Structure formats: C-alpha cells, structure tokens
Tab-separated table of C-alpha atoms in Angstrom:
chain	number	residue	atom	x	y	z
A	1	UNK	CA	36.407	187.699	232.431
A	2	UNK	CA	34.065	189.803	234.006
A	3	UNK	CA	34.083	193.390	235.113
A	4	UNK	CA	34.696	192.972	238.560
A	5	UNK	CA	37.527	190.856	237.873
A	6	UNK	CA	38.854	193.804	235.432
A	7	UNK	CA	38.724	196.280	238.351
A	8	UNK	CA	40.504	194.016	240.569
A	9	UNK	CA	43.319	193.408	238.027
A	10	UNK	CA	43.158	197.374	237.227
A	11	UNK	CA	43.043	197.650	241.480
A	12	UNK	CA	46.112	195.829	241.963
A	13	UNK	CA	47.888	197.728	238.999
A	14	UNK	CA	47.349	200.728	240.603
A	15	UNK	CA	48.677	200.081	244.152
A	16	UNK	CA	51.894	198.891	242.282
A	17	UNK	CA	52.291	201.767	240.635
A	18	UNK	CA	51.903	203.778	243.686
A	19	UNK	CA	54.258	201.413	245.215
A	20	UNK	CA	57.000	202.297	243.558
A	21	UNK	CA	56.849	205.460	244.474
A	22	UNK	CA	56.503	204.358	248.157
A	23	UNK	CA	59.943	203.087	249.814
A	24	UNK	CA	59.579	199.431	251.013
A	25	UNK	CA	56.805	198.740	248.428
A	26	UNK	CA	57.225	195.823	245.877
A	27	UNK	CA	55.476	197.760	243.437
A	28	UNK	CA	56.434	196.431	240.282
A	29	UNK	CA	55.993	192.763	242.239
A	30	UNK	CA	52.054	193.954	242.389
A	31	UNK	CA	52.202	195.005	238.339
A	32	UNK	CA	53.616	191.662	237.751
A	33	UNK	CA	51.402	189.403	239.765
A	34	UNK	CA	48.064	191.214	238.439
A	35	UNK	CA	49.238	190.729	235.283
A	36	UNK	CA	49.911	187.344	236.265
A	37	UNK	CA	46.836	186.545	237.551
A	38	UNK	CA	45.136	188.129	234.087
A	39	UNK	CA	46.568	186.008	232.169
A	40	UNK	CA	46.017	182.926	233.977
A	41	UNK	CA	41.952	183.407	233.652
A	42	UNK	CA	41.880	184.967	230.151
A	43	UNK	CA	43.463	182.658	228.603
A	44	UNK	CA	44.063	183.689	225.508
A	45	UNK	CA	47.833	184.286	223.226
A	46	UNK	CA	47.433	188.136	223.607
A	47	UNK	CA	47.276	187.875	227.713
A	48	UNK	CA	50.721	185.187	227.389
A	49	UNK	CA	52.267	187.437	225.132
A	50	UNK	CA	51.701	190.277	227.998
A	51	UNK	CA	52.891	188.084	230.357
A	52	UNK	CA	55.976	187.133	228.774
A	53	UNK	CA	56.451	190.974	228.083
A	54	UNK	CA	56.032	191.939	231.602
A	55	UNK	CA	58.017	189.191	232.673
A	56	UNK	CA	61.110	190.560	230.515
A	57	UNK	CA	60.649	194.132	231.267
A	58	UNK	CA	60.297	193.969	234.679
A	59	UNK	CA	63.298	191.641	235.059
A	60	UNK	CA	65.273	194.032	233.173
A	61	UNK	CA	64.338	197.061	235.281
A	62	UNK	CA	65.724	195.645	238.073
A	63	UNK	CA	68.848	194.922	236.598
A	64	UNK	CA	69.115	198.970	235.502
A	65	UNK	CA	68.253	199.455	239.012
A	66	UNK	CA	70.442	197.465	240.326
A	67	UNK	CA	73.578	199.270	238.001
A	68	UNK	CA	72.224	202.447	239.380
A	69	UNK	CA	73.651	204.266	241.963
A	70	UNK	CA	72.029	203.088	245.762
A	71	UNK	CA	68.779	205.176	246.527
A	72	UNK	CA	69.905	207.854	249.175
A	73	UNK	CA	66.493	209.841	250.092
A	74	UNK	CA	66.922	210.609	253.199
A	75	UNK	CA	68.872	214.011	253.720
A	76	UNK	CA	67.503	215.269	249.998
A	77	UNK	CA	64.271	216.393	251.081
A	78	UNK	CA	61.435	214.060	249.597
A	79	UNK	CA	58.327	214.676	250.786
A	80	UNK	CA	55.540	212.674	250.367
A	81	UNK	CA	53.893	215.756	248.425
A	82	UNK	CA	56.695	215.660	246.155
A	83	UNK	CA	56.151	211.671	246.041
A	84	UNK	CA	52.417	212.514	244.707
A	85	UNK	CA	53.172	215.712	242.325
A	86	UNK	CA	56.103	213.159	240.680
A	87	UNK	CA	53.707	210.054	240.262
A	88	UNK	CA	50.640	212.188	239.397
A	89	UNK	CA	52.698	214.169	236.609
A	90	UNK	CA	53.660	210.712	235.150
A	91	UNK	CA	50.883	208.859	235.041
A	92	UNK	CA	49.289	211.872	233.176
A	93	UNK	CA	52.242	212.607	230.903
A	94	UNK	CA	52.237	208.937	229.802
A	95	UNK	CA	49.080	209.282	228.923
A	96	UNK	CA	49.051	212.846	227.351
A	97	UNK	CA	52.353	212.271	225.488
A	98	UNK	CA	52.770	208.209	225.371
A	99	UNK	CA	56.127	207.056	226.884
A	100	UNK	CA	58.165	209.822	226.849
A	101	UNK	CA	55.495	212.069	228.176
A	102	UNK	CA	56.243	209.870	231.678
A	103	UNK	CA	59.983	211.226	232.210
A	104	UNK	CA	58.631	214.752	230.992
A	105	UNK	CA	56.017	214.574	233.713
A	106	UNK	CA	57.562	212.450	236.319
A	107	UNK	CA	60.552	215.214	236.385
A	108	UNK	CA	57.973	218.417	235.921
A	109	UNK	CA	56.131	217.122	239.068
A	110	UNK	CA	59.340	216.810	241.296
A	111	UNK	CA	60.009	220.537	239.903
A	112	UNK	CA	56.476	221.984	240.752
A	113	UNK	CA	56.506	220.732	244.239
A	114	UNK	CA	59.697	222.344	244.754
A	115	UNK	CA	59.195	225.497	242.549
A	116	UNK	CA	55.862	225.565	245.349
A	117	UNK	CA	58.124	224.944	248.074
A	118	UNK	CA	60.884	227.012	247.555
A	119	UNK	CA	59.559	229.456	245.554
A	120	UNK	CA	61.820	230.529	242.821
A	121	UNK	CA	63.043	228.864	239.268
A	122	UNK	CA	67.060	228.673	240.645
A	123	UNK	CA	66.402	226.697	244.066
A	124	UNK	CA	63.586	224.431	242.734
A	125	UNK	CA	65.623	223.522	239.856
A	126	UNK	CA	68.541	222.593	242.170
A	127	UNK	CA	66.544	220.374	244.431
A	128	UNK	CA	64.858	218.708	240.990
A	129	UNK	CA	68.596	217.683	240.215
A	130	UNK	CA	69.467	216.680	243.793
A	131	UNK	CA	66.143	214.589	244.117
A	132	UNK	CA	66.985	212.716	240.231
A	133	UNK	CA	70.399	211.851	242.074
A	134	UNK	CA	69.895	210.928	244.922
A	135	UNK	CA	67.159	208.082	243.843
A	136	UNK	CA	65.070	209.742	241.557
A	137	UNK	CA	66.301	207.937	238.465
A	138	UNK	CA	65.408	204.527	239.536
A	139	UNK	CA	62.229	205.332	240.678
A	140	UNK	CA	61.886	206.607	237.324
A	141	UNK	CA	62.939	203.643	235.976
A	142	UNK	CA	60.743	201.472	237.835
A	143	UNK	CA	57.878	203.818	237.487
A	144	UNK	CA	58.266	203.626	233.779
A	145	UNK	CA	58.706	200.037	233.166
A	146	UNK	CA	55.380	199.640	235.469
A	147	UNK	CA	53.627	202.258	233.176
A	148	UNK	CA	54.271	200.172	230.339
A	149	UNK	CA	53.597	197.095	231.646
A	150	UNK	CA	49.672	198.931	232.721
A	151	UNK	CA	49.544	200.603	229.174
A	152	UNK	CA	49.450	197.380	227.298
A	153	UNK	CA	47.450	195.512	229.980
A	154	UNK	CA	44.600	198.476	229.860
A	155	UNK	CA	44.863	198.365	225.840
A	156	UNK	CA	44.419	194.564	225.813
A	157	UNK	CA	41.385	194.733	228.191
A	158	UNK	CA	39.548	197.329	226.356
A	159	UNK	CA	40.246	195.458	223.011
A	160	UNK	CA	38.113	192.524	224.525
C-alpha cells in the first residue's frame, strides 16, 4: 500500500474522530469505512483481524449508546471550544496514558474550558458534571471505541 494511500486511510480516521465530537456526524461510520477500505487493499490476516475487531467494537458502542440516556446538549452550555479542549485532551491522553488516559483527558478538557470560562474550581466542576450528563458520556463512549479502533489501525500500519 503506498503512502498516499496511508494518509488517506489516516485522513479519513481523523475526520471520524472529529465527528464524533460534532452532532450530526457519523463519525465512527468514517473509522469504520477507512478501516474498511484498509483492509480491502492490504490484504493481509492482520488488516481482517482489524476489521473484524472494528466491526465488533463499533457495533457494540452503539448498543451502550443506545442504553444511555438521550443526548440533551442544548441548554448545558457546549461550546464548540469545549468540543475541541474535550477531543484534544483525549486524543493526547490516549496517547500519553494508553486507554484510560482518553477518559482522564476527554473529562480534564471539558473541565479546563470551563475552569477558563467560569473561572473558579466550584462552577467549572459543576458544569464538567452537567456536560458528562447531559451527553457527555456517550460521546465518550463513542470517542473511545473510535480511539481504539485508530490505535490498532496506526500500530498495524507502522508494523508494515
């Protein structure tokens, strides 16, 4: 596969994962079909394996969705700032810490844009647990599962 063909996979992967943090968006749909489309030209019983994997995961993050309470974000406040602190502090804390680091991160962002915005520990903390129930949790969720499903794609690209 060449490298254009990587950054186009990579590409795709990283507008769904922005997509899930954008309402509307069928962002784990994007993780999916890039990984999809991976495996169709590599070819090879590590990229099947990942696509089986995704497959799975994915499916079952939208059952936990679905069991989740209904997303209700619009009287809480989200911003599209908070939107970007949230995704920006996961994708790094799944990186810096892997897995776990993503909650850790996704829920420290959603606190810093509000600790910004409001200024004080009390209020911003408040909002952070208004915003994780009002929808915050399934983006999570998704986010997560999407993570994941990037994580092993990048790991099996680099490893050839």
């Amino acid at each position: 596969m060449g490298e254009w063909q990587l950054l186009m996979v990579g590409g795709v992967m990283l507008l769904g994962l922005l997509g899930v943090l954008v309402p509307g968006v069928p962002g784990p749909w994007l993780v999916w079909a890039a990984m999809l489309w991976w495996s169709l030209h590599v070819k090879t019983g590590l990229a099947w394996v990942l696509l089986v994997g995704s497959t799975g995961l994915l499916l079952l993050t939208q059952a936990v969705v679905w069991l989740l309470p209904p997303r209700r974000l619009r009287g809480v406040g989200i911003t599209r700032r908070m939107a970007a602190f949230a995704g920006a502090g996961a994708l790094l804390g799944f990186f810096l810490i892997p897995v776990v680091g993503a909650v850790l991160g996704f829920i420290g962002g959603i606190y810093g844009s509000e600790r910004m915005r409001l200024g004080g520990h009390g209020p911003a903390m408040a909002a952070t647990r208004a915003v994780m129930r009002a929808g915050g949790a399934s983006v999570l969720v998704e986010l997560l599962a999407c993570l994941l499903v990037v994580g092993a794609w990048m790991g099996a690209a680099i490893r050839g």
